[in-house]
Coordinates of C-alpha atoms and ligand atoms in Angstrom, one line a residue:
M1 CA 3.4 -35.7 14.6
I2 CA 5.7 -34.9 11.5
R3 CA 9.8 -35.8 11.8
V4 CA 11.8 -33.7 11.2
A5 CA 15.0 -33.4 10.9
V6 CA 17.8 -29.9 11.2
N7 CA 21.0 -30.4 8.6
G8 CA 23.3 -28.0 9.2
Y9 CA 22.7 -25.7 13.1
G10 CA 24.7 -22.8 12.4
V11 CA 22.4 -18.6 12.2
I12 CA 19.1 -20.5 9.9
G13 CA 18.9 -24.4 11.0
R14 CA 18.9 -23.5 15.3
R15 CA 15.9 -20.8 15.3
T16 CA 15.1 -23.4 13.4
A17 CA 15.5 -26.4 15.5
D18 CA 13.8 -24.8 18.1
A19 CA 10.9 -23.3 16.3
V20 CA 10.4 -27.0 15.5
A21 CA 10.2 -28.1 19.2
A22 CA 7.7 -25.7 19.6
Q23 CA 5.4 -27.1 17.3
S24 CA 2.6 -29.0 18.8
D25 CA 2.4 -31.6 15.4
M26 CA 5.8 -31.8 14.8
K27 CA 8.8 -33.6 16.4
L28 CA 12.5 -32.3 16.3
A29 CA 14.5 -35.8 15.3
G30 CA 17.4 -34.8 15.5
I31 CA 20.2 -32.0 14.6
V32 CA 23.3 -32.1 12.7
K33 CA 25.5 -30.9 13.7
T34 CA 30.0 -31.3 12.2
K35 CA 32.2 -30.9 15.3
P36 CA 31.8 -30.6 18.8
D37 CA 31.6 -27.6 19.6
Y38 CA 30.1 -25.2 22.8
K39 CA 26.6 -25.3 20.4
A40 CA 26.1 -29.1 20.5
R41 CA 27.1 -29.1 23.5
L42 CA 23.5 -26.6 24.6
A43 CA 22.3 -28.1 21.9
L44 CA 22.7 -32.1 23.8
E45 CA 21.7 -29.7 27.3
K46 CA 17.9 -28.7 24.9
G47 CA 17.3 -31.9 25.5
Y48 CA 18.2 -32.4 20.2
S49 CA 19.5 -35.7 19.7
I50 CA 22.7 -34.8 17.7
Y51 CA 24.2 -36.9 15.2
A52 CA 27.7 -36.6 13.5
S53 CA 27.8 -34.5 10.1
D54 CA 30.2 -38.0 8.9
N55 CA 31.6 -40.8 9.7
Q56 CA 35.0 -38.9 10.6
S57 CA 32.3 -35.6 12.6
F58 CA 31.9 -39.6 14.3
D59 CA 34.4 -40.0 14.8
T60 CA 35.4 -36.6 16.4
F61 CA 32.7 -36.7 18.1
R62 CA 33.5 -39.8 20.2
G63 CA 36.9 -38.5 20.9
A64 CA 35.7 -35.5 22.8
G65 CA 33.4 -37.1 25.7
M66 CA 30.0 -35.8 23.0
N67 CA 27.1 -38.6 23.2
V68 CA 26.0 -38.6 18.8
S69 CA 23.1 -41.0 17.6
G70 CA 25.4 -41.9 13.9
V71 CA 25.2 -39.9 11.2
A72 CA 23.2 -37.7 9.2
R73 CA 22.6 -40.7 7.0
D74 CA 20.8 -42.6 10.6
L75 CA 18.4 -38.9 11.2
I76 CA 17.4 -39.0 7.3
K77 CA 16.1 -42.1 7.5
E78 CA 14.4 -41.8 10.9
S79 CA 12.3 -38.1 9.8
D80 CA 9.5 -37.5 7.2
I81 CA 11.1 -34.2 6.4
I82 CA 14.9 -32.8 5.9
V83 CA 15.2 -28.8 7.0
D84 CA 18.7 -28.4 5.2
A85 CA 19.9 -25.5 6.9
C86 CA 24.0 -26.0 5.2
P87 CA 25.9 -23.1 3.8
D88 CA 25.4 -21.9 0.6
G89 CA 25.9 -24.5 -2.3
V90 CA 26.3 -27.3 1.0
G91 CA 22.5 -28.3 0.4
A92 CA 22.2 -28.7 -3.7
R93 CA 25.1 -31.3 -2.8
N94 CA 23.2 -33.3 0.3
K95 CA 20.4 -33.2 -1.7
T96 CA 21.1 -37.0 -4.1
T97 CA 21.3 -38.4 -0.1
Y98 CA 18.0 -36.5 0.6
E99 CA 16.6 -38.3 -2.9
E100 CA 18.5 -41.9 -2.7
L101 CA 16.2 -42.6 0.8
G102 CA 12.8 -40.6 -0.5
R103 CA 12.7 -38.1 1.7
K104 CA 11.2 -34.5 1.9
A105 CA 13.5 -31.5 1.9
V106 CA 13.5 -27.2 2.8
F107 CA 16.1 -26.0 1.3
Q108 CA 17.7 -23.0 1.7
G109 CA 17.6 -19.4 0.4
G110 CA 22.0 -19.9 -1.2
E111 CA 20.9 -22.5 -2.5
E112 CA 19.8 -21.3 -6.2
H113 CA 15.9 -22.0 -7.4
R114 CA 16.6 -24.5 -9.6
V115 CA 17.6 -27.1 -6.5
A116 CA 13.8 -27.5 -5.1
D117 CA 11.7 -26.5 -8.5
F118 CA 10.0 -23.8 -6.2
S119 CA 11.1 -21.2 -4.4
F120 CA 9.1 -20.8 -0.8
V121 CA 7.5 -17.9 0.7
A122 CA 4.8 -18.9 3.1
Q123 CA 1.9 -15.6 2.5
C124 CA 3.0 -15.5 -1.2
N125 CA 3.0 -19.4 -2.7
F126 CA 1.8 -21.8 0.7
D127 CA -0.7 -24.0 -1.7
Q128 CA 1.1 -24.7 -4.7
A129 CA 4.0 -25.7 -2.3
I130 CA 1.1 -28.4 -0.5
G131 CA 2.4 -32.4 -1.0
R132 CA 6.1 -31.0 -3.0
K133 CA 9.1 -33.2 -3.0
Y134 CA 10.8 -30.5 -2.1
V135 CA 10.9 -26.4 -1.7
R136 CA 13.5 -23.6 -0.9
V137 CA 13.0 -21.3 1.6
V138 CA 13.9 -17.9 -0.3
S139 CA 17.0 -15.3 1.9
C140 CA 15.8 -12.8 4.1
N141 CA 15.8 -10.3 2.0
T142 CA 13.3 -11.9 -0.6
T143 CA 11.9 -12.9 1.8
G144 CA 10.7 -10.2 3.1
L145 CA 10.4 -7.8 0.1
C146 CA 8.0 -10.7 -1.2
R147 CA 5.5 -10.0 1.5
V148 CA 5.4 -6.8 0.9
L149 CA 5.3 -6.9 -2.6
H150 CA 2.6 -9.4 -3.1
A151 CA 0.5 -7.9 -0.6
L152 CA 1.1 -4.1 -2.1
D153 CA 0.4 -6.0 -5.7
R154 CA -2.5 -8.3 -4.7
A155 CA -5.0 -4.0 -3.4
F156 CA -3.2 -1.9 -6.0
G157 CA -1.2 -3.9 -8.9
V158 CA 2.0 -3.5 -9.0
K159 CA 3.6 -2.3 -12.0
R160 CA 6.8 -2.4 -11.0
A161 CA 9.3 -1.9 -7.7
R162 CA 12.9 -0.5 -7.1
V163 CA 14.0 -1.5 -4.4
V164 CA 18.1 -0.5 -2.9
L165 CA 19.2 -2.3 -0.6
A166 CA 22.1 -1.6 2.5
R167 CA 23.0 -4.8 3.6
R168 CA 24.7 -6.4 6.9
A169 CA 27.7 -6.8 6.6
A170 CA 28.2 -9.9 8.1
D171 CA 26.1 -12.1 11.4
P172 CA 27.2 -11.2 14.7
E173 CA 28.7 -14.1 15.0
E174 CA 31.4 -13.7 12.2
S175 CA 34.6 -12.3 14.1
S176 CA 36.8 -12.0 11.3
K177 CA 34.5 -11.1 8.3
G178 CA 34.7 -7.2 7.1
P179 CA 34.4 -4.8 6.7
I180 CA 34.7 -2.4 9.5
D181 CA 35.4 0.9 7.3
A182 CA 33.5 0.9 4.4
V183 CA 30.1 0.8 2.4
V184 CA 30.9 -2.3 -0.4
L185 CA 28.9 -2.4 -3.3
D186 CA 28.0 -6.2 -3.8
P187 CA 28.2 -6.3 -6.5
I188 CA 29.2 -2.8 -8.2
T189 CA 27.4 -3.6 -10.6
V190 CA 23.3 -3.6 -12.1
P191 CA 21.3 -4.6 -10.9
S192 CA 22.0 -7.0 -7.8
H193 CA 20.9 -11.4 -7.3
H194 CA 17.7 -10.1 -5.3
G195 CA 15.2 -8.6 -7.7
E196 CA 15.5 -11.7 -10.0
D197 CA 15.3 -13.7 -7.1
V198 CA 11.3 -11.3 -5.9
M199 CA 10.5 -12.7 -9.1
T200 CA 11.2 -16.2 -8.3
V201 CA 7.9 -15.9 -5.4
L202 CA 6.2 -13.5 -7.6
P203 CA 7.0 -14.1 -11.5
H204 CA 4.8 -11.6 -12.9
V205 CA 6.2 -8.9 -10.3
E206 CA 9.1 -6.9 -12.3
V207 CA 11.7 -5.9 -9.0
I208 CA 14.6 -4.2 -10.0
S209 CA 17.3 -3.5 -6.7
M210 CA 20.3 -2.4 -6.1
A211 CA 23.1 -3.9 -2.5
F212 CA 25.5 -2.7 -0.8
K213 CA 27.7 -3.6 2.6
V214 CA 27.5 -2.3 5.8
P215 CA 29.7 -2.1 8.3
T216 CA 26.5 -3.5 11.1
T217 CA 25.8 -7.6 12.0
H218 CA 22.0 -6.3 13.2
M219 CA 19.6 -6.0 10.2
H220 CA 19.2 -5.2 6.0
L221 CA 17.4 -1.5 4.9
H222 CA 15.3 -2.1 1.9
S223 CA 14.6 1.9 0.7
L224 CA 12.1 0.4 -2.1
I225 CA 10.4 2.8 -5.3
V226 CA 6.9 1.3 -6.7
S227 CA 5.4 1.8 -8.6
L228 CA 1.3 0.8 -8.8
K229 CA -1.2 0.6 -11.7
D230 CA -3.7 1.5 -9.3
S231 CA -4.0 5.3 -9.1
E232 CA -6.5 5.6 -6.5
A233 CA -3.6 4.3 -3.8
S234 CA -2.9 7.2 -1.4
E235 CA -0.5 6.2 1.8
G236 CA -3.4 6.3 4.3
R237 CA -5.1 2.5 2.6
V238 CA -0.6 1.0 1.1
E239 CA -0.5 2.1 5.2
E240 CA -3.9 0.4 6.0
V241 CA -2.9 -2.8 3.4
I242 CA 1.0 -3.2 5.1
G243 CA -0.7 -2.9 8.3
D244 CA -3.0 -5.7 7.0
T245 CA -0.1 -7.9 6.5
T246 CA 0.7 -11.5 8.2
R247 CA 4.4 -10.5 9.6
V248 CA 4.8 -7.2 8.8
L249 CA 5.4 -4.4 11.3
L250 CA 4.6 -1.1 11.5
I251 CA 6.5 1.0 13.3
E252 CA 6.8 5.3 13.7
G253 CA 10.1 7.3 13.7
K254 CA 9.0 9.8 16.7
E255 CA 7.7 6.8 18.5
G256 CA 11.7 6.0 19.1
F257 CA 12.1 4.4 15.8
K258 CA 15.5 5.9 14.7
S259 CA 17.4 3.4 13.2
T260 CA 18.3 -0.6 13.0
S261 CA 19.1 -0.8 15.8
S262 CA 16.6 0.4 17.4
V263 CA 14.5 -1.5 16.4
M264 CA 17.3 -4.3 17.7
D265 CA 16.3 -2.8 20.7
Y266 CA 12.6 -3.1 20.6
A267 CA 12.9 -6.9 19.5
R268 CA 15.3 -7.7 23.0
E269 CA 12.3 -6.1 24.7
L270 CA 10.3 -8.7 23.3
K271 CA 11.8 -11.3 25.4
R272 CA 12.2 -13.1 22.9
G273 CA 14.7 -16.3 22.5
R274 CA 18.0 -14.6 21.0
S275 CA 15.8 -11.2 20.5
D276 CA 15.2 -13.9 16.8
L277 CA 12.1 -10.0 15.2
F278 CA 11.2 -12.2 12.6
E279 CA 8.6 -9.8 11.6
S280 CA 9.9 -8.0 8.8
V281 CA 9.3 -4.4 10.2
V282 CA 8.5 -0.6 7.5
W283 CA 8.5 2.7 9.0
R284 CA 4.8 4.7 8.4
D285 CA 6.6 7.6 8.1
S286 CA 9.1 6.6 4.8
I287 CA 5.3 5.8 3.0
K288 CA 5.0 8.6 0.6
M289 CA 3.6 8.8 -2.6
L290 CA 5.2 11.3 -5.5
D291 CA 4.9 11.8 -8.5
G292 CA 2.3 8.2 -9.0
E293 CA 5.2 6.2 -7.0
L294 CA 5.1 4.5 -3.4
Y295 CA 8.0 5.2 -1.4
M296 CA 9.3 3.4 2.4
F297 CA 12.0 2.4 4.3
M298 CA 12.0 -1.6 5.6
G299 CA 13.8 -3.2 7.8
V300 CA 15.0 -6.7 7.8
H301 CA 16.4 -9.0 10.5
Q302 CA 18.3 -11.3 8.5
E303 CA 19.0 -14.8 10.9
A304 CA 14.9 -14.9 12.1
I305 CA 13.3 -13.7 9.4
V306 CA 13.0 -17.0 7.4
V307 CA 12.5 -19.1 11.3
P308 CA 8.2 -19.4 10.6
E309 CA 8.5 -19.6 6.6
N310 CA 10.9 -22.6 7.0
V311 CA 7.9 -24.1 9.3
D312 CA 5.4 -23.3 7.3
A313 CA 7.5 -24.7 4.7
I314 CA 7.7 -28.2 6.6
R315 CA 3.8 -28.4 6.7
A316 CA 2.9 -27.3 3.0
L317 CA 5.0 -30.6 2.2
A318 CA 3.5 -33.0 4.5
G319 CA 0.1 -31.6 3.8
G320 CA -3.0 -31.4 5.0
Y321 CA -3.5 -27.6 5.4
T322 CA -4.7 -24.3 4.8
S323 CA -1.8 -21.7 3.8
S324 CA -3.8 -20.0 7.4
E325 CA -3.7 -22.6 9.0
S326 CA -0.2 -23.5 9.3
I327 CA 0.2 -19.1 9.4
A328 CA -2.0 -19.2 12.2
L329 CA 0.0 -22.3 14.0
T330 CA 3.4 -21.0 13.8
N331 CA 2.7 -16.8 14.6
S332 CA 0.7 -18.0 17.4
S333 CA 3.8 -20.7 18.4
L334 CA 6.8 -18.3 17.5
G335 CA 5.1 -14.9 19.9
I336 CA 4.7 -13.2 16.4
L337 CA 1.8 -9.7 17.1
K338 CA -0.1 -10.1 13.5
Ligands
LIG1 P1 26.0 -21.3 8.7 O1 26.9 -20.7 8.6 O2 25.4 -19.8 10.5 O3 25.3 -22.4 9.3 C1 25.3 -23.4 8.6 C2 25.5 -25.2 9.7 O4 25.7 -26.1 9.0 C3 27.7 -24.6 9.8 O5 27.6 -24.9 11.4 C4 28.4 -25.5 9.8 O6 29.3 -25.5 10.7 C5 27.9 -26.7 9.2 N1 27.9 -27.3 7.6 C6 28.6 -27.2 7.0 N2 28.7 -28.2 6.2 C7 27.6 -29.1 7.1 C8 27.5 -30.2 6.4 N3 28.3 -31.0 5.4 N4 26.4 -31.0 7.4 C9 25.8 -30.6 7.5 N5 26.1 -29.8 8.7 C10 27.1 -28.9 7.8 O7 25.1 -20.2 8.2 P2 23.6 -19.9 7.9 O8 23.6 -17.8 8.0 O9 22.7 -20.8 8.7 O10 22.9 -20.3 6.5 C11 22.1 -21.0 6.5 C12 21.5 -21.5 5.0 O11 20.4 -20.3 5.4 C13 22.0 -20.6 3.2 O12 22.2 -20.9 2.7 C14 22.0 -19.2 3.8 O13 22.1 -18.6 2.5 C15 20.4 -19.0 4.2 N6 20.5 -17.7 5.4 C16 21.2 -17.7 5.9 C17 20.9 -16.1 6.2 C18 21.1 -15.5 7.7 O14 21.5 -13.8 7.2 N7 22.7 -15.8 7.7 C19 19.4 -15.3 6.5 C20 19.0 -16.4 5.4 C21 19.4 -17.4 4.8

């Protein structure tokens, strides 16, 4: 059993903790929380051991009458691998402790590539991550793009991809974040960092991106234009390739998938925990070859897509699994459709 700690119990940490607890080859050693709120109470009710982030937080938990097993450092010592799901930049600071205690760690996309020196997407580069000390699971947008671009690159060769990202403005719980009535250019300058981030996983695939935020809390929508090396690539072949790609679902407008809200409605019907959609979705109707370039729309459920990647990243660091073994274990434990 791989003993796993989850440090940071927010959007990604809570989901990853549940996913780890669902693996037959992993044991969730505990989670780290900063304060004794309802999320901490629910974690205790699930049977998870809570560790306070530091001594001050430990006293706050005790003062609130909530049972904590120790502080973060205690949990790190008891674990083989840490999934660091703290806010952007905090993971980089935590690395000092992981190094000092000789523990392996999985960081998230809010950290710079250099924090782990290896950016991870299971179906793209699992084998190169085997046995490493640190990996960084890339952001939700980068994960979605890497899954599709890697598949297209293997089948046809990708000369260059251009991507426009309409990003959800905030996660559902973030009541103080906007915008409410605006589309925010983020960044105003071109390119955005997303394309460059894809190239930390797929260095030979040139990706240029631009991005803006829209007033929704569920899903990013990507518009892709991809130049393929294989001039014989047809819409039918592209559909086949994407249809065969794990963790990418083909959906269709004629089935009622007209917007991100119908995709999330579908996810709710799947009756997974929190209505999570771990797969990215590509609209079959949007796949078009025009003037030798491939066009498509893709949707990404930002809260969920990196969860299976974190589980696979743990196995890669632990060693002893092939990419396809790990992906199959993760997919079946999380009910991933294909
Ligand atoms: P979040 O704010 O929801 O959760 C972070 C949690 O860590 C919070 O509960 C916070 O209280 C806690 N925390 C803060 N300092 C801590 C410390 N010192 N020790 C332990 N816990 C601490 O953030 P999130 O959205 O889960 O993001 C986590 C990481 O995942 C970031 O790198 C982010 O960029 C990345 N990510 C986020 C999303 C998303 O859509 N939310 C998607 C993909 C990747």
